[in-house]
PDB file of C-alpha atoms in Angstrom:
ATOM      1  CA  UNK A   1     -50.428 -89.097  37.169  1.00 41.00           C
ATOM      2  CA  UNK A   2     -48.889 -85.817  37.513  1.00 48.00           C
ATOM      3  CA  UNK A   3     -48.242 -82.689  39.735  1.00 80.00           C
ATOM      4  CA  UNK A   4     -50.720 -80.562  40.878  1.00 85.00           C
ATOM      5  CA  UNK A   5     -50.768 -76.984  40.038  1.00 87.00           C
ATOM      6  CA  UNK A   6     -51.793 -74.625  42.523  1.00 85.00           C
ATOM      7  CA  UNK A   7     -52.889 -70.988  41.026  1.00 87.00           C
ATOM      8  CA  UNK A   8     -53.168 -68.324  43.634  1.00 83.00           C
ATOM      9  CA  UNK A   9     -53.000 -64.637  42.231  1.00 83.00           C
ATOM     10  CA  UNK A  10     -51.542 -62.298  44.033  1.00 75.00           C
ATOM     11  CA  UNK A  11     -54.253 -59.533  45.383  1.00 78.00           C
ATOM     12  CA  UNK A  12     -57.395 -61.831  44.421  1.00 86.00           C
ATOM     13  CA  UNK A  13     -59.196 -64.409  47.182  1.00 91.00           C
ATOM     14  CA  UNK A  14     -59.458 -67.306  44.548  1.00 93.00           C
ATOM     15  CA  UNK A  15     -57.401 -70.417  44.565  1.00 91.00           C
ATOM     16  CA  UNK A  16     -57.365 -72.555  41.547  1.00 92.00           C
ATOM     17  CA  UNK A  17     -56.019 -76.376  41.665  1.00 92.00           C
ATOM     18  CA  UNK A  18     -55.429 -78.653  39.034  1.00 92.00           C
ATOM     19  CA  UNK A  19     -54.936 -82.072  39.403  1.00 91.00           C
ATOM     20  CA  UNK A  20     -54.443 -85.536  36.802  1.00 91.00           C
ATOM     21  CA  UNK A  21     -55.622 -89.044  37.913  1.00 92.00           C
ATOM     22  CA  UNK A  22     -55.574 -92.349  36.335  1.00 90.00           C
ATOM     23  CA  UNK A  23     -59.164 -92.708  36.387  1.00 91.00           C
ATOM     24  CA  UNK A  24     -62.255 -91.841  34.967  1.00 93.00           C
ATOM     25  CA  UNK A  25     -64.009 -88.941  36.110  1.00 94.00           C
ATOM     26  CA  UNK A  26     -66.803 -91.592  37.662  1.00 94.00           C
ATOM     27  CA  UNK A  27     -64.167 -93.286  39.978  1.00 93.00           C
ATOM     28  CA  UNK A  28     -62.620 -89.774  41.085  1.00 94.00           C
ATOM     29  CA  UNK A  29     -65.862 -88.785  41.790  1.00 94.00           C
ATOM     30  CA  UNK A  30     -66.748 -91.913  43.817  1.00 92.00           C
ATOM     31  CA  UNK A  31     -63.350 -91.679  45.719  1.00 92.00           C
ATOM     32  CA  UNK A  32     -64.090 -87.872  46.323  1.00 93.00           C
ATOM     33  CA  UNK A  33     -67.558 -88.438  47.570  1.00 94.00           C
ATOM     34  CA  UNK A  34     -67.968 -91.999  49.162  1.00 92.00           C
ATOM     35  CA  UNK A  35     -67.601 -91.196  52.835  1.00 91.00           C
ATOM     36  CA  UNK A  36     -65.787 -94.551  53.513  1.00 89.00           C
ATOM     37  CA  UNK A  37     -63.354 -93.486  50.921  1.00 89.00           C
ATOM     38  CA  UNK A  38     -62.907 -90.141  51.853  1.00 88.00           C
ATOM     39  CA  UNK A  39     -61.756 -91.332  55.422  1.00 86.00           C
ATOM     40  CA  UNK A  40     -58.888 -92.550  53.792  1.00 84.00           C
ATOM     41  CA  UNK A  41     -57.046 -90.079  52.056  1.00 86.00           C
ATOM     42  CA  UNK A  42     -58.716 -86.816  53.585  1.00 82.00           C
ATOM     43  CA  UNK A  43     -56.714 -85.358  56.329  1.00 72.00           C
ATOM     44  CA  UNK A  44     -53.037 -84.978  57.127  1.00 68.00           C
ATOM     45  CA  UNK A  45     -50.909 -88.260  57.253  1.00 65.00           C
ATOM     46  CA  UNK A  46     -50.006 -87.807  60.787  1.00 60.00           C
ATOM     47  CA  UNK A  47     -53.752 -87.167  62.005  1.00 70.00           C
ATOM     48  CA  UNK A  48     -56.333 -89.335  63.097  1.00 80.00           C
ATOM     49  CA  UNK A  49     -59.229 -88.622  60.751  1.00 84.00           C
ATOM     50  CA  UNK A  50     -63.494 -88.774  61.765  1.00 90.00           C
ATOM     51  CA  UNK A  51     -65.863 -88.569  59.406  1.00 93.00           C
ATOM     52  CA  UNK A  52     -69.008 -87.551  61.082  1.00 95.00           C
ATOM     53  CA  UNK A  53     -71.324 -87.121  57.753  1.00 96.00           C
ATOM     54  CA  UNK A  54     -70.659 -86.360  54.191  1.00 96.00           C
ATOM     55  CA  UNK A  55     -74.252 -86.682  52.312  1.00 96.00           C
ATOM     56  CA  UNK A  56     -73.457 -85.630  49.027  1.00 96.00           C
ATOM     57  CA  UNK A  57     -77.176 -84.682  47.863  1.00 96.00           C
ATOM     58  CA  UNK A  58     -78.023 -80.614  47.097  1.00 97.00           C
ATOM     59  CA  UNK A  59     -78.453 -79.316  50.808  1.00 97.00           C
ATOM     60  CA  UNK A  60     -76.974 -82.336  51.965  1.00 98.00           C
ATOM     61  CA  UNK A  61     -74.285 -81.399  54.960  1.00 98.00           C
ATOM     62  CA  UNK A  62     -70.717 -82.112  55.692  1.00 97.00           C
ATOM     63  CA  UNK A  63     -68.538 -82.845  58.878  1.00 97.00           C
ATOM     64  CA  UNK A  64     -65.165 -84.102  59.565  1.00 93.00           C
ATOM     65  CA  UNK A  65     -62.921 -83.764  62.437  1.00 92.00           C
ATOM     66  CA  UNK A  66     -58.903 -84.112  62.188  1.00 86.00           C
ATOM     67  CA  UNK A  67     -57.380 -85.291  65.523  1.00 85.00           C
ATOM     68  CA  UNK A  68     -53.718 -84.991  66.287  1.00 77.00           C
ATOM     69  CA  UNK A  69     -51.893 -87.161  68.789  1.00 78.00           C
ATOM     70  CA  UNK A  70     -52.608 -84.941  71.565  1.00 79.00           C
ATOM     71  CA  UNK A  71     -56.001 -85.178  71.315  1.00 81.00           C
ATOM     72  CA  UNK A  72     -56.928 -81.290  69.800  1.00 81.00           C
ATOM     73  CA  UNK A  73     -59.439 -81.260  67.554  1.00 85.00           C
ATOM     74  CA  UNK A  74     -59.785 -79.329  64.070  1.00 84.00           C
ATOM     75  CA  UNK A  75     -63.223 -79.703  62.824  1.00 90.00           C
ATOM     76  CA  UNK A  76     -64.336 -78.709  59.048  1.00 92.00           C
ATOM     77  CA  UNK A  77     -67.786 -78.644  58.034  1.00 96.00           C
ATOM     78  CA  UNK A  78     -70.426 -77.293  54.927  1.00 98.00           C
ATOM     79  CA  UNK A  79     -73.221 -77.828  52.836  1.00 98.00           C
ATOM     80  CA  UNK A  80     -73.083 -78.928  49.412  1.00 98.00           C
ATOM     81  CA  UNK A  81     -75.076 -76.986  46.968  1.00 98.00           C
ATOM     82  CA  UNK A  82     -75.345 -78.592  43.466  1.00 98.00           C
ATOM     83  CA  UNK A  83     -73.979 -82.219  42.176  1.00 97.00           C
ATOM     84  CA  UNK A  84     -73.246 -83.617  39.344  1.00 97.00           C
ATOM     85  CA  UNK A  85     -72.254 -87.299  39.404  1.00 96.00           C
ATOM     86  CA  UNK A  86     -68.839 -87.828  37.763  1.00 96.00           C
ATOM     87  CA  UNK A  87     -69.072 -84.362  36.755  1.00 97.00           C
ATOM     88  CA  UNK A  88     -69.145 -81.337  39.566  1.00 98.00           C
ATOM     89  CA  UNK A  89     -69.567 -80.564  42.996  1.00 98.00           C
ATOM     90  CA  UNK A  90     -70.059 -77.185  44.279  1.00 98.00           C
ATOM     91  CA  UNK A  91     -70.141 -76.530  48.220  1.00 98.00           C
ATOM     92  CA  UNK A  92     -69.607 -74.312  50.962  1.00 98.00           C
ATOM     93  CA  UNK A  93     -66.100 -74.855  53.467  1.00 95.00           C
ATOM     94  CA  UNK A  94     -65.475 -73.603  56.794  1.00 92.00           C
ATOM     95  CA  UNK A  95     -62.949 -74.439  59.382  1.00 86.00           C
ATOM     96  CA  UNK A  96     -64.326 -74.284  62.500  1.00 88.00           C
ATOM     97  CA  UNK A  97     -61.812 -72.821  64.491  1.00 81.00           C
ATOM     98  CA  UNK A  98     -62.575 -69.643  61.932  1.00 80.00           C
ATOM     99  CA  UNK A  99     -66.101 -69.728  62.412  1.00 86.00           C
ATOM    100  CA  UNK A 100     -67.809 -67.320  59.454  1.00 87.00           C
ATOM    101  CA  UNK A 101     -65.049 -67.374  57.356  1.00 86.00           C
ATOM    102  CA  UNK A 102     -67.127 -69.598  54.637  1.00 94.00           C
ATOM    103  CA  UNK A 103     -65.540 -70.324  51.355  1.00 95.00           C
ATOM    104  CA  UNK A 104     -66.691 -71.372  48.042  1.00 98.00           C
ATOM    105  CA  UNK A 105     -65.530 -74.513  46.107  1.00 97.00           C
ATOM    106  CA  UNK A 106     -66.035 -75.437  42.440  1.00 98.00           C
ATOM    107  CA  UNK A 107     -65.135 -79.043  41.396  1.00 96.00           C
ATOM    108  CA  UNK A 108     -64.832 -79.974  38.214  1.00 97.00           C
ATOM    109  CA  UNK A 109     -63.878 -83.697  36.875  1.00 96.00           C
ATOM    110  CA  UNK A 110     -63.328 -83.468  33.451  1.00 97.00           C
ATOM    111  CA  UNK A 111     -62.319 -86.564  31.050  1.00 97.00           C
ATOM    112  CA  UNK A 112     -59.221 -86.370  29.570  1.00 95.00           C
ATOM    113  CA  UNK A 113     -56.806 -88.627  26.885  1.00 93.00           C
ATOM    114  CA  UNK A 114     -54.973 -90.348  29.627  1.00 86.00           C
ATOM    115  CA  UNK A 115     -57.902 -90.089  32.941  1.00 92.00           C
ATOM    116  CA  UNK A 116     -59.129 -86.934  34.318  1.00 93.00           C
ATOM    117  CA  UNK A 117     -58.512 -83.822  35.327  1.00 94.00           C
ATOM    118  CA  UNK A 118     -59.190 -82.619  38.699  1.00 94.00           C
ATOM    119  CA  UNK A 119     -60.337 -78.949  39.090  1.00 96.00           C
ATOM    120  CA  UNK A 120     -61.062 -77.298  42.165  1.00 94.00           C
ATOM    121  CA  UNK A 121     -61.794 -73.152  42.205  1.00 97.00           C
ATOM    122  CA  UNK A 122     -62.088 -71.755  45.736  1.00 95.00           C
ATOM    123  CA  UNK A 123     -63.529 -68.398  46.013  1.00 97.00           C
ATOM    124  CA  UNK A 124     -62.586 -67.317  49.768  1.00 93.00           C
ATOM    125  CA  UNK A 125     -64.399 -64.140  51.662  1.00 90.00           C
ATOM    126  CA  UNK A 126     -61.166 -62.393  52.035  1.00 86.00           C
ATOM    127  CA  UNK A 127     -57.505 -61.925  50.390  1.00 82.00           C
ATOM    128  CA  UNK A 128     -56.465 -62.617  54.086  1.00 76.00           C
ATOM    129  CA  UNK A 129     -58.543 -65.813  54.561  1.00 79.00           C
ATOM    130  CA  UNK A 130     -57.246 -67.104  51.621  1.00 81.00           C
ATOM    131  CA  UNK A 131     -53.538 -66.308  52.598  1.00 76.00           C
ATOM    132  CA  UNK A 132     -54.727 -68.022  55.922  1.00 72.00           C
ATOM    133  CA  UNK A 133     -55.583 -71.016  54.548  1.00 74.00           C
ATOM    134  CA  UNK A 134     -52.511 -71.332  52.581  1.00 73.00           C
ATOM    135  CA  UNK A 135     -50.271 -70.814  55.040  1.00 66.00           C
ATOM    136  CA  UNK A 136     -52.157 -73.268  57.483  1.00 63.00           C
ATOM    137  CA  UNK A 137     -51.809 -75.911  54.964  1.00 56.00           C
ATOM    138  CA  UNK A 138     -47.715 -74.699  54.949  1.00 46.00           C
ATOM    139  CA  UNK A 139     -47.766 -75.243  59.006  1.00 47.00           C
ATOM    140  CA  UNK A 140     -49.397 -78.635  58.611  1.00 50.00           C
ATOM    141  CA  UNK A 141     -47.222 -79.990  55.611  1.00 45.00           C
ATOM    142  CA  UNK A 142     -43.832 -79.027  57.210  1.00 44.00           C
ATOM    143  CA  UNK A 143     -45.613 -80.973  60.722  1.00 47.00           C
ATOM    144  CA  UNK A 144     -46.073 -83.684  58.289  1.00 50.00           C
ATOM    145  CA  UNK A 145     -42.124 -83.231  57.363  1.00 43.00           C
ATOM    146  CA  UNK A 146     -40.925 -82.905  60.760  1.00 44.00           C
ATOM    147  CA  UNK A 147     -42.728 -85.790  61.629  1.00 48.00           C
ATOM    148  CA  UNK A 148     -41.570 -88.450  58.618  1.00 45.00           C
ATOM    149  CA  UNK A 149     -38.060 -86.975  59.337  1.00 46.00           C
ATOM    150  CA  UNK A 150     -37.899 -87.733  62.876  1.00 50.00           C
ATOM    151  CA  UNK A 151     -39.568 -91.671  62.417  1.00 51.00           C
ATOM    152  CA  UNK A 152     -36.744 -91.858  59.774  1.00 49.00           C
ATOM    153  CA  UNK A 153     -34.051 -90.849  62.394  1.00 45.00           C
ATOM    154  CA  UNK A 154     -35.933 -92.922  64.869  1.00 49.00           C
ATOM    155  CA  UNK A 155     -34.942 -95.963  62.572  1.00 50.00           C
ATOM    156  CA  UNK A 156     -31.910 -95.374  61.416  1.00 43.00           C
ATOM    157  CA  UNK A 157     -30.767 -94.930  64.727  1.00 43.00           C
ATOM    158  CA  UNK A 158     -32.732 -98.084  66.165  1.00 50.00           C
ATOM    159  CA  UNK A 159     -34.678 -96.014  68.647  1.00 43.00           C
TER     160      UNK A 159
ATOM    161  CA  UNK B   1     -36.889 -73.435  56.628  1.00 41.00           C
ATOM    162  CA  UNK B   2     -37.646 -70.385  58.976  1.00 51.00           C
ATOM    163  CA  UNK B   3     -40.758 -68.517  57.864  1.00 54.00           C
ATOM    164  CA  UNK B   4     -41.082 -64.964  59.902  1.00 65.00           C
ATOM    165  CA  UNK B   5     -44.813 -63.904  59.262  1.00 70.00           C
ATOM    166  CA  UNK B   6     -44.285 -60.680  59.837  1.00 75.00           C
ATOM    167  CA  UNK B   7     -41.764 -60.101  56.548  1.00 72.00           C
ATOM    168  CA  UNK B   8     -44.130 -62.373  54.445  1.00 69.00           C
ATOM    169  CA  UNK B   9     -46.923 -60.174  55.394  1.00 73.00           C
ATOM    170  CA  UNK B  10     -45.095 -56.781  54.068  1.00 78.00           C
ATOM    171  CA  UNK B  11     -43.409 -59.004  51.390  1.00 74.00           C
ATOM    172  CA  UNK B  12     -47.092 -60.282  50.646  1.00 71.00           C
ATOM    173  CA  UNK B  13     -48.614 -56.581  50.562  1.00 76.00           C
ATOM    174  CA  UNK B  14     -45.514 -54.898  48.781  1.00 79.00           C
ATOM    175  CA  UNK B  15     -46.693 -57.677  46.288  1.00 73.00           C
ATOM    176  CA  UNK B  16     -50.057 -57.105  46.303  1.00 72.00           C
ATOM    177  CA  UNK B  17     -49.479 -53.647  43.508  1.00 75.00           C
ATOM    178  CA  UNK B  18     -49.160 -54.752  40.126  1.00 72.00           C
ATOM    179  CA  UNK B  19     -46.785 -51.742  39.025  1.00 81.00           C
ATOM    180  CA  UNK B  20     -44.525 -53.740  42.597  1.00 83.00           C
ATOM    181  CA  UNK B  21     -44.924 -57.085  40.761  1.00 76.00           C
ATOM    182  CA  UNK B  22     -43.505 -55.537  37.587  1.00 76.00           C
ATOM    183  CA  UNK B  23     -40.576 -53.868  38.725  1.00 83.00           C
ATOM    184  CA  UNK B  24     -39.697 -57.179  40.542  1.00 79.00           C
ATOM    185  CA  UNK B  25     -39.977 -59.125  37.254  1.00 71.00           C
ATOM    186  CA  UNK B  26     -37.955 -56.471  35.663  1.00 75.00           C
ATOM    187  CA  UNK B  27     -35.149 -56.584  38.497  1.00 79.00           C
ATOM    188  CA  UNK B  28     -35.339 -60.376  38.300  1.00 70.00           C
ATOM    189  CA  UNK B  29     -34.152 -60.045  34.437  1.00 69.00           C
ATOM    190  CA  UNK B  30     -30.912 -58.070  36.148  1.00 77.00           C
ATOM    191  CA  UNK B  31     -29.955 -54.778  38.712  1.00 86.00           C
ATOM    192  CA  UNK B  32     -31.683 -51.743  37.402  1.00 91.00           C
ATOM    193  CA  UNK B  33     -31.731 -48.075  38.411  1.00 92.00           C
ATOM    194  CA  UNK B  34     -34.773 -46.033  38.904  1.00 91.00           C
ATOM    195  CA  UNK B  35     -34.652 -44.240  35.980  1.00 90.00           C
ATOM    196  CA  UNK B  36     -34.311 -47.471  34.363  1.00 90.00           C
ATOM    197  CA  UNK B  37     -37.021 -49.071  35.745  1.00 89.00           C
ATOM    198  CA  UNK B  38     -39.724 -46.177  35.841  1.00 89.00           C
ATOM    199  CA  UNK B  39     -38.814 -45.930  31.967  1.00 85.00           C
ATOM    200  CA  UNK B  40     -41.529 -48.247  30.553  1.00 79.00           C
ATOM    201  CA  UNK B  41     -44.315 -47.613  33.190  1.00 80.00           C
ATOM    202  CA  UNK B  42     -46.733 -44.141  32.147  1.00 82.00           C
ATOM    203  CA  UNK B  43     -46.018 -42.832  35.973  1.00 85.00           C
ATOM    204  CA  UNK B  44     -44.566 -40.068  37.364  1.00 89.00           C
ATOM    205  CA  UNK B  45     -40.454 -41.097  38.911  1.00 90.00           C
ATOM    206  CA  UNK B  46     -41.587 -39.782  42.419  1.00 91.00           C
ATOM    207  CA  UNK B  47     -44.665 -43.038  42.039  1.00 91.00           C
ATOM    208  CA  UNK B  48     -41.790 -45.232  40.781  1.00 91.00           C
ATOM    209  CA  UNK B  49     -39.618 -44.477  44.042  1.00 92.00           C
ATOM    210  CA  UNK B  50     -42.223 -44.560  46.396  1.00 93.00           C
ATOM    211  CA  UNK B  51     -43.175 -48.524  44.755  1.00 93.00           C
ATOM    212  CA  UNK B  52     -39.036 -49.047  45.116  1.00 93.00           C
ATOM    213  CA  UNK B  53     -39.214 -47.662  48.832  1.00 93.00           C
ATOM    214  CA  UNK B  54     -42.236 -50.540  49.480  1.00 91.00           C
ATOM    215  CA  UNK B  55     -40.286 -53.173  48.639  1.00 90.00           C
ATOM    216  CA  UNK B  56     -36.965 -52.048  49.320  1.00 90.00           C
ATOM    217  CA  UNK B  57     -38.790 -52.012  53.226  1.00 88.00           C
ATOM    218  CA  UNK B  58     -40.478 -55.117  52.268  1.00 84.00           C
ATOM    219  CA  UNK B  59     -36.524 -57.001  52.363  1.00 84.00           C
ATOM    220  CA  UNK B  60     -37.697 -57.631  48.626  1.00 85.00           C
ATOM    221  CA  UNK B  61     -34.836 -55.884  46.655  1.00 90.00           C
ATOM    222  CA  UNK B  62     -31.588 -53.896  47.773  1.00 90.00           C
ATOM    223  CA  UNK B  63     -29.849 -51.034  46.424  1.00 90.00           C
ATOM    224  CA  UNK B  64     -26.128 -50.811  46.041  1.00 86.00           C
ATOM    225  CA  UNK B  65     -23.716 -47.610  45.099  1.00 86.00           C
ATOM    226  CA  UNK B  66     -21.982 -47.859  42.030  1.00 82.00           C
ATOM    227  CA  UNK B  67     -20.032 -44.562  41.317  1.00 84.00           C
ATOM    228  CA  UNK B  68     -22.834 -41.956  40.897  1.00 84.00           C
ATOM    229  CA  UNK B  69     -25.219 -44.727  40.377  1.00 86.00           C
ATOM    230  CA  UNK B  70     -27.786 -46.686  42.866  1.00 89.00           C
ATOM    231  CA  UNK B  71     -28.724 -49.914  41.165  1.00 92.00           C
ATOM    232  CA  UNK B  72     -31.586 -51.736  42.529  1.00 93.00           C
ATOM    233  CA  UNK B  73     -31.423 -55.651  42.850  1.00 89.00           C
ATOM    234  CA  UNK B  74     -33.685 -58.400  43.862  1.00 83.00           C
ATOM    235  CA  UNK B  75     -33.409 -60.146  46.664  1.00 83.00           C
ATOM    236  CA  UNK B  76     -32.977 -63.930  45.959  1.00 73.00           C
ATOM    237  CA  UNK B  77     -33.745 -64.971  49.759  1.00 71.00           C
ATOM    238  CA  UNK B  78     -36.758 -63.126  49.966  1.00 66.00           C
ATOM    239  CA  UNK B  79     -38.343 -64.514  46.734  1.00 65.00           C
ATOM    240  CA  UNK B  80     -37.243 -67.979  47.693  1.00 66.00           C
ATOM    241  CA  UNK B  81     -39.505 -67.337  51.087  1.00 63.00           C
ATOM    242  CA  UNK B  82     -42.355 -66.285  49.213  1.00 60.00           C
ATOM    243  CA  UNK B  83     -42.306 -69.035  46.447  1.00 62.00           C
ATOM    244  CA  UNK B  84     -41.256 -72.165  49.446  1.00 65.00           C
ATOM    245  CA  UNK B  85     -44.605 -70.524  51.065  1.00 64.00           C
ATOM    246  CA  UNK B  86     -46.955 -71.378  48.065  1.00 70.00           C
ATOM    247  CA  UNK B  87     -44.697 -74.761  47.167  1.00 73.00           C
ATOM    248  CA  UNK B  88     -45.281 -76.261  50.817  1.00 72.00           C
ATOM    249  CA  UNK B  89     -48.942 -75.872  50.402  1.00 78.00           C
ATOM    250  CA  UNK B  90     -48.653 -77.046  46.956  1.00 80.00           C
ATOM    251  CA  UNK B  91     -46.581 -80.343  48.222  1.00 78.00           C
ATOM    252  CA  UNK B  92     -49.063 -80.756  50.903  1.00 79.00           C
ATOM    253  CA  UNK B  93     -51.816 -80.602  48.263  1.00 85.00           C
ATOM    254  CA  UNK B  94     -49.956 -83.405  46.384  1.00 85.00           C
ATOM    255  CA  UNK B  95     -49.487 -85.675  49.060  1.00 84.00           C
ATOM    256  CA  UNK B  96     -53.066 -85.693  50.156  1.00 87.00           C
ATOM    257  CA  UNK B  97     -53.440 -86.327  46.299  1.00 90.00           C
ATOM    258  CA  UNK B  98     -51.123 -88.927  46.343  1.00 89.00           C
ATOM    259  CA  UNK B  99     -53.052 -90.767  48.656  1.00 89.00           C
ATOM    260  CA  UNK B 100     -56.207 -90.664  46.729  1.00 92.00           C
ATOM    261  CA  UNK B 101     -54.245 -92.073  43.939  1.00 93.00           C
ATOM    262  CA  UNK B 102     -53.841 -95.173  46.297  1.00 91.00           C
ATOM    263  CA  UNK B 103     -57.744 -95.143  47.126  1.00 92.00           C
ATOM    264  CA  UNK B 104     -58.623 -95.221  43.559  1.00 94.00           C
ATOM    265  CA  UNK B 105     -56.347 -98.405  42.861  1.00 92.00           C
ATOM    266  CA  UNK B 106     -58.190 -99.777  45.008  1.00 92.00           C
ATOM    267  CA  UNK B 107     -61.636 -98.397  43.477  1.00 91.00           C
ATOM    268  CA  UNK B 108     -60.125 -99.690  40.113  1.00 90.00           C
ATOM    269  CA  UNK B 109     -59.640-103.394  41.321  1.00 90.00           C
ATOM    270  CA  UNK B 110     -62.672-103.653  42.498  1.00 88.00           C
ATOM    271  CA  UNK B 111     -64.453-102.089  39.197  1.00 83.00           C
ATOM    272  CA  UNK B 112     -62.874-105.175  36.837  1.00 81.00           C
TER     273      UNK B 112
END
């Protein structure tokens, strides 16, 4: 258990995370892949999540939408391209609101003293798609804050 | 926090020069005039000013007077923008994280 380490070089598309879990690499990888599981953790805590199909098989295709409370949709979607079990995953990533703007992810689950080490390399078609995506995951986390922050008022002040 | 995209886009490009990113790490060590700064870099002082002008319109450093000389400084406010830009996605990253950790206690219980 640790923090994860986000490596995003200035004037470069490529976004390198890196991650520990108390696990092995074959649970990680069965959390990461099992589209039951993924339902559970994948998507923002304040969004309804679908998963509409994850097949995690070479050429095997992926869908999930995110819905907020007002009902808008944010659908993500690709193809995975080689497997490993326990071991890698490489695939394709697109948001479909950015339709074209495909990027390329490398994960890697590699065994460590303590559990495993979570490795994720995203190569993205642009600098700018990459700052993008960044700063859409800024816009969603401070959502996220805004809205733990007001149910924490809401209770405090009985309302 | 207030983010304003436009200065994170020229703070982002001013940023985006690796003779910028230098004289910021310099300046970050203390003030520093341009002579000062352009000292360990093989370019002419005219390229030097010209990377201080950049980030000086950037809202990345300032320049003071001081007698006959013009000290450049950083600009703590703007780097604390550009680093709380990459830490939010970061903490967003480790909360979805977090929540796998709960999955795979779960995964784990069932495994024994």
């Amino acid at each position: 258990m640790s923090d994860t380490i986000i490596n995003a070089p200035a004037n470069t598309p490529f976004i390198e995370v890196l991650r520990d879990f108390d696990a092995t690499p074959a649970q990680l990888f069965k959390v990461s892949t099992d589209p039951d599981l993924i339902a559970q953790w994948l998507g923002p805590n304040n969004l309804e999540m679908e998963v509409v199909e994850y097949d995690v098989r070479p050429g095997g295709r992926y869908r999930y939408i995110h819905r907020d409370p007002s009902g808008a949709e944010f659908a993500f979607r690709g193809v995975f391209h080689a497997i490993e079990p326990g071991a890698m995953v490489i695939q394709t990533f697109e948001y479909e609101g950015f339709p074209g703007e495909v990027s390329l992810e490398k994960a890697t689950y590699t065994a460590t003293a303590n559990g495993v080490q979570l490795r994720t390399w995203s190569v993205f078609p642009s600098i700018e798609a990459r700052d993008g995506m960044v700063a859409s995951g800024m816009e969603r986390g401070l959502t996220e804050g805004l809205d733990k922050l007001a149910a924490l008022v809401a209770k405090e002040t009985g309302r | 926090m207030e983010y304003d995209e436009a200065a994170l886009d020229r703070a982002f490009l001013a940023l985006a020069d690796p003779v910028r990113r230098a004289l910021i790490a310099r300046l970050s060590r203390g003030p520093a005039t341009v002579n000062e700064l352009a000292e360990p870099f093989p370019i002419t002082l005219q390229a030097v000013s010209r990377h201080i002008s950049v980030l000086e319109a950037a809202g990345l450093i300032t320049r003071t007077r001081d007698g006959q000389r013009r000290p450049c400084h950083l600009a703590p406010s703007a780097l604390e923008q550009l680093t709380g830009w990459i830490d939010q996605y970061r903490l967003t990253t480790e909360r979805r994280f977090r929540r796998i950790d709960a999955v795979l206690e779960t995964v784990k219980e069932q495994d024994q």
